[in-house]
PDB file of C-alpha atoms in Angstrom:
ATOM      1  CA  MET B   1      34.424  38.645  23.589  1.00 45.00           C
ATOM      2  CA  ALA B   2      31.291  36.878  23.882  1.00 40.00           C
ATOM      3  CA  THR B   3      32.927  33.590  24.231  1.00 44.00           C
ATOM      4  CA  LEU B   4      34.315  35.074  28.411  1.00 45.00           C
ATOM      5  CA  ALA B   5      31.629  32.704  29.740  1.00 42.00           C
ATOM      6  CA  LEU B   6      34.074  30.046  29.111  1.00 51.00           C
ATOM      7  CA  GLY B   7      36.889  31.431  31.155  1.00 50.00           C
ATOM      8  CA  THR B   8      34.768  29.670  34.078  1.00 41.00           C
ATOM      9  CA  ALA B   9      36.212  26.529  32.746  1.00 41.00           C
ATOM     10  CA  LEU B  10      39.525  27.201  30.865  1.00 43.00           C
ATOM     11  CA  SER B  11      41.524  27.098  35.651  1.00 40.00           C
ATOM     12  CA  ILE B  12      44.595  26.238  36.237  1.00 35.00           C
ATOM     13  CA  GLY B  13      44.087  23.915  39.349  1.00 38.00           C
ATOM     14  CA  GLY B  14      41.620  24.786  41.566  1.00 39.00           C
ATOM     15  CA  ALA B  15      39.172  26.485  40.108  1.00 41.00           C
ATOM     16  CA  SER B  16      36.924  23.013  39.321  1.00 44.00           C
ATOM     17  CA  GLU B  17      36.447  22.391  42.054  1.00 41.00           C
ATOM     18  CA  ALA B  18      34.254  25.573  42.197  1.00 42.00           C
ATOM     19  CA  LEU B  19      32.607  24.259  38.831  1.00 50.00           C
ATOM     20  CA  GLN B  20      31.026  20.872  40.392  1.00 56.00           C
ATOM     21  CA  HIS B  21      27.860  21.897  39.895  1.00 64.00           C
ATOM     22  CA  VAL B  22      28.513  23.283  36.381  1.00 71.00           C
ATOM     23  CA  HIS B  23      29.233  21.994  32.698  1.00 74.00           C
ATOM     24  CA  PHE B  24      30.139  23.443  29.874  1.00 74.00           C
ATOM     25  CA  LEU B  25      28.859  21.952  26.059  1.00 77.00           C
ATOM     26  CA  VAL B  26      30.914  23.365  23.015  1.00 77.00           C
ATOM     27  CA  GLN B  27      28.972  22.484  20.324  1.00 73.00           C
ATOM     28  CA  LYS B  28      30.487  23.085  16.715  1.00 70.00           C
ATOM     29  CA  ASP B  29      28.143  22.891  13.662  1.00 66.00           C
ATOM     30  CA  LEU B  30      28.802  24.081  10.300  1.00 59.00           C
ATOM     31  CA  ASP B  31      27.541  27.706  11.042  1.00 65.00           C
ATOM     32  CA  ALA B  32      28.598  28.302  13.942  1.00 72.00           C
ATOM     33  CA  VAL B  33      30.558  27.093  17.734  1.00 74.00           C
ATOM     34  CA  ARG B  34      27.725  27.892  20.752  1.00 77.00           C
ATOM     35  CA  VAL B  35      29.048  27.869  24.083  1.00 79.00           C
ATOM     36  CA  VAL B  36      26.460  25.942  26.590  1.00 77.00           C
ATOM     37  CA  LYS B  37      26.505  26.630  30.150  1.00 78.00           C
ATOM     38  CA  ILE B  38      24.649  23.600  32.340  1.00 76.00           C
ATOM     39  CA  ASP B  39      23.802  24.285  35.921  1.00 72.00           C
ATOM     40  CA  ASP B  40      21.923  21.855  38.152  1.00 67.00           C
ATOM     41  CA  GLY B  41      20.062  20.371  35.183  1.00 65.00           C
ATOM     42  CA  HIS B  42      19.735  24.211  33.148  1.00 68.00           C
ATOM     43  CA  ALA B  43      21.148  25.103  30.082  1.00 72.00           C
ATOM     44  CA  HIS B  44      21.434  27.768  28.664  1.00 71.00           C
ATOM     45  CA  VAL B  45      23.663  29.268  25.351  1.00 76.00           C
ATOM     46  CA  VAL B  46      26.420  31.862  27.011  1.00 76.00           C
ATOM     47  CA  ALA B  47      27.886  32.332  23.879  1.00 77.00           C
ATOM     48  CA  LYS B  48      27.352  31.769  20.217  1.00 76.00           C
ATOM     49  CA  LEU B  49      30.446  33.039  17.376  1.00 72.00           C
ATOM     50  CA  SER B  50      30.001  33.206  13.784  1.00 68.00           C
ATOM     51  CA  ASP B  51      33.327  34.126  12.842  1.00 63.00           C
ATOM     52  CA  GLY B  52      35.299  31.192  11.468  1.00 65.00           C
ATOM     53  CA  PHE B  53      38.458  31.826  13.171  1.00 68.00           C
ATOM     54  CA  ALA B  54      37.150  32.560  16.744  1.00 69.00           C
ATOM     55  CA  ALA B  55      34.766  29.971  16.830  1.00 68.00           C
ATOM     56  CA  ASN B  56      37.738  27.159  15.628  1.00 71.00           C
ATOM     57  CA  SER B  57      39.887  28.987  18.701  1.00 72.00           C
ATOM     58  CA  VAL B  58      37.607  28.406  21.465  1.00 72.00           C
ATOM     59  CA  PHE B  59      36.743  25.147  20.058  1.00 69.00           C
ATOM     60  CA  LYS B  60      40.054  23.538  20.009  1.00 73.00           C
ATOM     61  CA  VAL B  61      40.896  25.742  23.537  1.00 74.00           C
ATOM     62  CA  SER B  62      38.080  23.411  24.616  1.00 72.00           C
ATOM     63  CA  ARG B  63      39.753  20.460  23.979  1.00 73.00           C
ATOM     64  CA  ALA B  64      42.725  20.985  26.233  1.00 71.00           C
ATOM     65  CA  LEU B  65      40.116  21.099  28.818  1.00 73.00           C
ATOM     66  CA  PRO B  66      39.261  18.052  30.922  1.00 73.00           C
ATOM     67  CA  GLU B  67      36.002  16.393  29.710  1.00 73.00           C
ATOM     68  CA  SER B  68      34.722  16.435  33.711  1.00 71.00           C
ATOM     69  CA  VAL B  69      34.758  20.706  32.873  1.00 72.00           C
ATOM     70  CA  VAL B  70      33.631  20.641  29.283  1.00 74.00           C
ATOM     71  CA  THR B  71      31.911  17.973  26.437  1.00 76.00           C
ATOM     72  CA  ARG B  72      32.750  18.628  23.002  1.00 70.00           C
ATOM     73  CA  GLN B  73      29.940  18.175  19.973  1.00 69.00           C
ATOM     74  CA  ILE B  74      30.376  18.287  16.193  1.00 65.00           C
ATOM     75  CA  SER B  75      27.293  18.414  14.333  1.00 48.00           C
ATOM     76  CA  LEU B  76      25.208  16.295  16.230  1.00 38.00           C
ATOM     77  CA  PHE B  77      23.564  18.643  19.197  1.00 37.00           C
ATOM     78  CA  ASN B  78      19.527  18.873  18.590  1.00 42.00           C
ATOM     79  CA  GLU B  79      18.690  22.819  19.907  1.00 42.00           C
ATOM     80  CA  GLN B  80      15.349  22.540  20.281  1.00 44.00           C
ATOM     81  CA  TRP B  81      15.561  21.955  23.879  1.00 37.00           C
ATOM     82  CA  LEU B  82      17.695  24.936  24.483  1.00 40.00           C
ATOM     83  CA  PRO B  83      16.063  28.248  25.387  1.00 41.00           C
ATOM     84  CA  ALA B  84      15.974  31.320  23.280  1.00 45.00           C
ATOM     85  CA  VAL B  85      19.111  34.056  23.708  1.00 42.00           C
ATOM     86  CA  ALA B  86      19.105  37.083  22.505  1.00 43.00           C
ATOM     87  CA  GLU B  87      22.021  38.331  20.375  1.00 48.00           C
ATOM     88  CA  THR B  88      22.461  41.547  21.515  1.00 48.00           C
ATOM     89  CA  THR B  89      22.287  40.592  25.486  1.00 50.00           C
ATOM     90  CA  PRO B  90      25.960  39.279  26.202  1.00 53.00           C
ATOM     91  CA  ALA B  91      26.023  36.934  29.348  1.00 51.00           C
ATOM     92  CA  VAL B  92      27.771  38.686  32.095  1.00 56.00           C
ATOM     93  CA  VAL B  93      30.286  37.218  33.668  1.00 53.00           C
ATOM     94  CA  PRO B  94      31.835  38.106  36.730  1.00 60.00           C
ATOM     95  CA  GLN B  95      35.671  39.912  36.550  1.00 60.00           C
ATOM     96  CA  GLN B  96      37.369  37.465  38.248  1.00 59.00           C
ATOM     97  CA  GLN B  97      36.059  34.525  35.167  1.00 56.00           C
ATOM     98  CA  LYS B  98      37.220  37.480  32.573  1.00 55.00           C
ATOM     99  CA  ASP B  99      40.523  37.523  33.960  1.00 65.00           C
ATOM    100  CA  LEU B 100      41.000  33.483  34.253  1.00 65.00           C
ATOM    101  CA  PHE B 101      40.202  33.579  30.510  1.00 61.00           C
ATOM    102  CA  HIS B 102      41.887  36.003  29.314  1.00 65.00           C
ATOM    103  CA  THR B 103      45.376  34.645  31.430  1.00 69.00           C
ATOM    104  CA  GLU B 104      44.526  30.761  29.731  1.00 63.00           C
ATOM    105  CA  MET B 105      44.601  31.932  26.159  1.00 65.00           C
ATOM    106  CA  ALA B 106      47.278  34.269  26.896  1.00 67.00           C
ATOM    107  CA  ARG B 107      48.671  30.952  28.420  1.00 67.00           C
ATOM    108  CA  ILE B 108      48.263  29.037  24.951  1.00 70.00           C
ATOM    109  CA  ASN B 109      49.307  31.073  23.030  1.00 72.00           C
ATOM    110  CA  SER B 110      52.261  31.809  24.489  1.00 75.00           C
ATOM    111  CA  VAL B 111      52.744  27.936  23.780  1.00 79.00           C
ATOM    112  CA  ILE B 112      51.322  27.590  20.306  1.00 80.00           C
ATOM    113  CA  ARG B 113      54.073  30.454  19.459  1.00 82.00           C
ATOM    114  CA  GLN B 114      56.928  29.290  21.569  1.00 85.00           C
ATOM    115  CA  ASP B 115      56.077  25.671  19.431  1.00 86.00           C
ATOM    116  CA  PHE B 116      56.294  27.894  16.287  1.00 88.00           C
ATOM    117  CA  PHE B 117      59.145  29.319  17.067  1.00 91.00           C
ATOM    118  CA  ALA B 118      61.207  26.239  18.405  1.00 89.00           C
ATOM    119  CA  ASN B 119      60.517  24.661  14.672  1.00 88.00           C
ATOM    120  CA  ALA B 120      60.057  27.394  12.517  1.00 88.00           C
ATOM    121  CA  VAL B 121      63.584  29.347  13.311  1.00 92.00           C
ATOM    122  CA  PRO B 122      67.019  28.362  13.801  1.00 93.00           C
ATOM    123  CA  PHE B 123      67.932  29.475  17.472  1.00 95.00           C
ATOM    124  CA  GLY B 124      63.936  29.908  17.405  1.00 93.00           C
ATOM    125  CA  ASP B 125      64.135  28.629  21.531  1.00 94.00           C
ATOM    126  CA  LEU B 126      66.396  31.392  22.204  1.00 96.00           C
ATOM    127  CA  ILE B 127      64.892  34.038  20.356  1.00 96.00           C
ATOM    128  CA  HIS B 128      61.261  33.810  21.380  1.00 95.00           C
ATOM    129  CA  LYS B 129      62.687  33.526  25.376  1.00 94.00           C
ATOM    130  CA  LYS B 130      65.117  36.487  25.337  1.00 96.00           C
ATOM    131  CA  ALA B 131      62.021  38.709  22.937  1.00 95.00           C
ATOM    132  CA  GLN B 132      59.584  37.417  26.112  1.00 93.00           C
ATOM    133  CA  LYS B 133      62.034  39.166  28.765  1.00 94.00           C
ATOM    134  CA  TYR B 134      62.570  42.334  26.979  1.00 94.00           C
ATOM    135  CA  ASP B 135      58.773  42.338  25.756  1.00 94.00           C
ATOM    136  CA  VAL B 136      59.658  42.044  21.996  1.00 95.00           C
ATOM    137  CA  ASP B 137      58.214  40.803  19.208  1.00 95.00           C
ATOM    138  CA  PRO B 138      59.734  37.403  18.079  1.00 95.00           C
ATOM    139  CA  ALA B 139      59.249  38.099  14.912  1.00 95.00           C
ATOM    140  CA  LEU B 140      61.089  40.960  14.635  1.00 97.00           C
ATOM    141  CA  VAL B 141      63.973  39.259  16.277  1.00 97.00           C
ATOM    142  CA  ALA B 142      64.067  36.445  13.884  1.00 96.00           C
ATOM    143  CA  ALA B 143      63.837  39.222  11.079  1.00 97.00           C
ATOM    144  CA  VAL B 144      66.644  41.234  11.899  1.00 97.00           C
ATOM    145  CA  VAL B 145      69.214  37.819  13.114  1.00 97.00           C
ATOM    146  CA  GLU B 146      68.026  36.647   9.751  1.00 97.00           C
ATOM    147  CA  THR B 147      68.714  40.005   7.558  1.00 97.00           C
ATOM    148  CA  GLU B 148      72.173  40.706   9.767  1.00 97.00           C
ATOM    149  CA  SER B 149      73.604  37.063   9.896  1.00 96.00           C
ATOM    150  CA  ARG B 150      71.328  34.761   8.324  1.00 96.00           C
ATOM    151  CA  PHE B 151      71.664  33.081  11.153  1.00 96.00           C
ATOM    152  CA  HIS B 152      75.071  32.198  11.596  1.00 96.00           C
ATOM    153  CA  PRO B 153      76.585  32.297  15.303  1.00 96.00           C
ATOM    154  CA  THR B 154      80.073  33.037  14.002  1.00 96.00           C
ATOM    155  CA  ALA B 155      79.219  36.028  11.093  1.00 97.00           C
ATOM    156  CA  ARG B 156      81.529  38.690  11.430  1.00 96.00           C
ATOM    157  CA  SER B 157      81.745  41.870   9.177  1.00 95.00           C
ATOM    158  CA  SER B 158      84.127  43.889   7.340  1.00 93.00           C
ATOM    159  CA  VAL B 159      83.705  46.408  10.125  1.00 93.00           C
ATOM    160  CA  GLY B 160      83.848  44.255  13.163  1.00 95.00           C
ATOM    161  CA  ALA B 161      80.293  43.553  13.777  1.00 96.00           C
ATOM    162  CA  GLN B 162      79.700  40.112  15.754  1.00 97.00           C
ATOM    163  CA  GLY B 163      77.738  37.374  15.977  1.00 97.00           C
ATOM    164  CA  LEU B 164      74.055  36.395  15.188  1.00 97.00           C
ATOM    165  CA  MET B 165      72.449  39.910  15.597  1.00 97.00           C
ATOM    166  CA  GLN B 166      76.021  41.683  14.494  1.00 97.00           C
ATOM    167  CA  LEU B 167      76.401  44.067  17.256  1.00 97.00           C
ATOM    168  CA  MET B 168      79.904  45.960  17.633  1.00 95.00           C
ATOM    169  CA  PRO B 169      82.218  45.277  20.238  1.00 95.00           C
ATOM    170  CA  ARG B 170      81.545  48.495  22.106  1.00 94.00           C
ATOM    171  CA  THR B 171      77.807  48.085  21.931  1.00 94.00           C
ATOM    172  CA  GLY B 172      77.790  44.542  23.145  1.00 94.00           C
ATOM    173  CA  HIS B 173      80.099  45.617  26.452  1.00 94.00           C
ATOM    174  CA  TRP B 174      77.602  48.545  27.386  1.00 93.00           C
ATOM    175  CA  LEU B 175      74.763  45.833  27.038  1.00 93.00           C
ATOM    176  CA  GLY B 176      76.701  43.479  29.497  1.00 93.00           C
ATOM    177  CA  ALA B 177      77.241  40.803  26.359  1.00 95.00           C
ATOM    178  CA  LYS B 178      81.295  39.867  27.157  1.00 95.00           C
ATOM    179  CA  ASN B 179      81.495  37.003  24.456  1.00 96.00           C
ATOM    180  CA  LEU B 180      79.186  38.428  20.962  1.00 97.00           C
ATOM    181  CA  TYR B 181      80.038  34.752  19.577  1.00 97.00           C
ATOM    182  CA  ASP B 182      78.331  32.820  22.166  1.00 97.00           C
ATOM    183  CA  PRO B 183      74.441  32.933  20.487  1.00 97.00           C
ATOM    184  CA  GLU B 184      73.089  33.172  23.934  1.00 97.00           C
ATOM    185  CA  GLN B 185      75.343  36.567  25.513  1.00 97.00           C
ATOM    186  CA  ASN B 186      74.293  38.096  21.327  1.00 97.00           C
ATOM    187  CA  VAL B 187      70.852  37.481  21.224  1.00 97.00           C
ATOM    188  CA  ASP B 188      70.484  39.206  25.059  1.00 96.00           C
ATOM    189  CA  ALA B 189      72.226  42.335  24.039  1.00 96.00           C
ATOM    190  CA  GLY B 190      70.953  42.517  20.326  1.00 97.00           C
ATOM    191  CA  VAL B 191      66.860  42.463  21.491  1.00 97.00           C
ATOM    192  CA  ARG B 192      67.986  44.388  24.982  1.00 96.00           C
ATOM    193  CA  TYR B 193      69.740  46.725  22.300  1.00 96.00           C
ATOM    194  CA  LEU B 194      66.056  46.633  20.081  1.00 97.00           C
ATOM    195  CA  LYS B 195      64.026  47.222  22.950  1.00 96.00           C
ATOM    196  CA  TYR B 196      66.100  50.377  23.812  1.00 96.00           C
ATOM    197  CA  LEU B 197      65.506  51.756  20.030  1.00 96.00           C
ATOM    198  CA  GLN B 198      61.731  51.210  20.132  1.00 96.00           C
ATOM    199  CA  ASP B 199      61.531  52.829  23.560  1.00 95.00           C
ATOM    200  CA  ARG B 200      64.186  55.626  22.488  1.00 94.00           C
ATOM    201  CA  PHE B 201      61.913  56.379  19.184  1.00 95.00           C
ATOM    202  CA  ASN B 202      58.558  56.079  20.780  1.00 94.00           C
ATOM    203  CA  GLY B 203      57.826  52.874  19.291  1.00 93.00           C
ATOM    204  CA  ASN B 204      58.327  53.760  15.740  1.00 96.00           C
ATOM    205  CA  LEU B 205      59.110  50.763  14.023  1.00 96.00           C
ATOM    206  CA  LYS B 206      60.954  51.711  11.047  1.00 97.00           C
ATOM    207  CA  ASN B 207      63.270  54.045  13.063  1.00 97.00           C
ATOM    208  CA  ALA B 208      64.521  51.675  15.400  1.00 97.00           C
ATOM    209  CA  ILE B 209      65.033  49.376  12.719  1.00 97.00           C
ATOM    210  CA  ALA B 210      67.322  52.304  10.894  1.00 97.00           C
ATOM    211  CA  ALA B 211      68.543  53.174  14.288  1.00 96.00           C
ATOM    212  CA  TYR B 212      69.602  49.325  14.807  1.00 97.00           C
ATOM    213  CA  ASN B 213      71.835  49.682  11.321  1.00 96.00           C
ATOM    214  CA  GLY B 214      72.648  53.525  11.134  1.00 94.00           C
ATOM    215  CA  GLY B 215      72.752  54.900  14.873  1.00 94.00           C
ATOM    216  CA  GLU B 216      70.110  56.380  16.846  1.00 93.00           C
ATOM    217  CA  GLY B 217      72.502  59.631  15.939  1.00 94.00           C
ATOM    218  CA  ASN B 218      71.382  59.966  11.943  1.00 96.00           C
ATOM    219  CA  VAL B 219      67.635  58.423  12.571  1.00 96.00           C
ATOM    220  CA  GLN B 220      67.722  62.175  15.357  1.00 94.00           C
ATOM    221  CA  ARG B 221      69.602  64.308  12.974  1.00 95.00           C
ATOM    222  CA  TYR B 222      67.246  63.229   9.941  1.00 96.00           C
ATOM    223  CA  GLY B 223      63.667  62.735  11.639  1.00 94.00           C
ATOM    224  CA  GLY B 224      63.282  59.590  10.665  1.00 95.00           C
ATOM    225  CA  VAL B 225      65.133  56.985   8.329  1.00 96.00           C
ATOM    226  CA  PRO B 226      68.250  57.989   6.988  1.00 96.00           C
ATOM    227  CA  PRO B 227      68.895  59.196   3.352  1.00 94.00           C
ATOM    228  CA  PHE B 228      71.000  56.123   3.173  1.00 95.00           C
ATOM    229  CA  GLN B 229      70.495  53.712   0.588  1.00 96.00           C
ATOM    230  CA  GLU B 230      72.405  50.793   2.895  1.00 96.00           C
ATOM    231  CA  THR B 231      70.188  51.797   6.146  1.00 97.00           C
ATOM    232  CA  ARG B 232      66.964  52.619   3.636  1.00 97.00           C
ATOM    233  CA  SER B 233      67.635  49.005   1.725  1.00 97.00           C
ATOM    234  CA  TYR B 234      68.290  47.648   5.297  1.00 97.00           C
ATOM    235  CA  VAL B 235      64.994  48.863   7.160  1.00 97.00           C
ATOM    236  CA  LYS B 236      62.945  47.330   4.131  1.00 97.00           C
ATOM    237  CA  LYS B 237      64.492  43.531   4.316  1.00 97.00           C
ATOM    238  CA  VAL B 238      64.030  43.630   8.090  1.00 97.00           C
ATOM    239  CA  MET B 239      60.323  45.049   7.373  1.00 97.00           C
ATOM    240  CA  SER B 240      59.580  42.380   4.448  1.00 97.00           C
ATOM    241  CA  ARG B 241      60.837  39.318   6.414  1.00 97.00           C
ATOM    242  CA  TYR B 242      59.065  40.782   9.912  1.00 96.00           C
ATOM    243  CA  GLN B 243      55.190  40.774   7.914  1.00 96.00           C
ATOM    244  CA  GLU B 244      56.295  36.900   6.485  1.00 95.00           C
ATOM    245  CA  ARG B 245      57.317  35.786   9.928  1.00 93.00           C
ATOM    246  CA  GLN B 246      54.331  37.046  11.306  1.00 93.00           C
ATOM    247  CA  ARG B 247      52.447  35.659   8.319  1.00 92.00           C
ATOM    248  CA  GLN B 248      53.789  32.398   8.914  1.00 91.00           C
ATOM    249  CA  LEU B 249      52.998  32.351  12.673  1.00 89.00           C
ATOM    250  CA  LYS B 250      49.070  33.226  11.601  1.00 88.00           C
ATOM    251  CA  ALA B 251      48.812  30.597   9.578  1.00 87.00           C
ATOM    252  CA  TYR B 252      49.796  28.143  12.005  1.00 84.00           C
ATOM    253  CA  GLN B 253      47.880  29.433  14.493  1.00 77.00           C
ATOM    254  CA  ARG B 254      45.423  27.993  12.302  1.00 77.00           C
ATOM    255  CA  ASP B 255      46.779  25.518  11.632  1.00 70.00           C
ATOM    256  CA  VAL B 256      47.575  23.563  14.954  1.00 62.00           C
ATOM    257  CA  PRO B 257      45.803  20.607  15.895  1.00 53.00           C
ATOM    258  CA  ALA B 258      42.507  20.485  18.057  1.00 43.00           C
ATOM    259  CA  GLY B 259      43.964  19.565  21.598  1.00 44.00           C
ATOM    260  CA  ALA B 260      47.453  20.025  20.758  1.00 48.00           C
ATOM    261  CA  VAL B 261      48.239  22.358  23.883  1.00 45.00           C
ATOM    262  CA  ALA B 262      48.210  20.060  27.286  1.00 43.00           C
ATOM    263  CA  ALA B 263      46.818  21.513  30.673  1.00 43.00           C
ATOM    264  CA  ASP B 264      50.529  21.826  31.594  1.00 45.00           C
ATOM    265  CA  GLY B 265      51.497  23.995  28.702  1.00 46.00           C
ATOM    266  CA  VAL B 266      53.191  20.908  26.101  1.00 43.00           C
ATOM    267  CA  ALA B 267      52.563  21.077  22.488  1.00 45.00           C
ATOM    268  CA  ALA B 268      51.833  17.491  21.311  1.00 42.00           C
ATOM    269  CA  LEU B 269      52.120  18.722  17.670  1.00 39.00           C
ATOM    270  CA  ARG B 270      54.392  16.259  15.923  1.00 37.00           C
TER     271      ARG B 270
END
């Protein structure tokens, strides 16, 4: 990614001391976003992004940084004093700076995702926390919870499944839950079970979802989603809600106001 050059400025403590003689200008116009490095009075373009989403994301990231490190301009920058940069020659960035950029981008994306679930999904904070704990997509967890219980923590099925993720007492006990009507215990056990099923079926999402509803033995027996109307309908509903949550999250990420993510990881969106 060409914008790795900005990674030297995306730091948490300490790194800014190493940039005493380096400053970045992030300039946005109608066509692109350019990252200009100013080092001891010498300026050169280290990145240019014409893709709308990527360009806007970098500009938003720059708003979370102190002005001592990054300056922003919109349609005011005069390019005449900048040396030309060959578009086919990417800037060479030390590996340490690349790692710093990736780490900070991941932090900011995590803050935005967490804020989305906290504000747009019932029990979203809990869902996001447990999804991170077991490395499961929180959008998938939300889709399963919605399909299983409609986010009602005291839901109970005719066969005895309980709580937000409708676990049977035996399964819940196996996964460490003593009270399945406690949202914390229920979601922890349910997400842990989802992770187990994803690993059990080598990441095949539909098979994992089918096993959550119809049992892993049936999925193994039929070599995929079993021919049960209830299970097939269940898989279709979960996948549809999962994809809808993903669309909502992408829209939310696009609409995050510039400067919404502070250096301490707080999203001040409202």
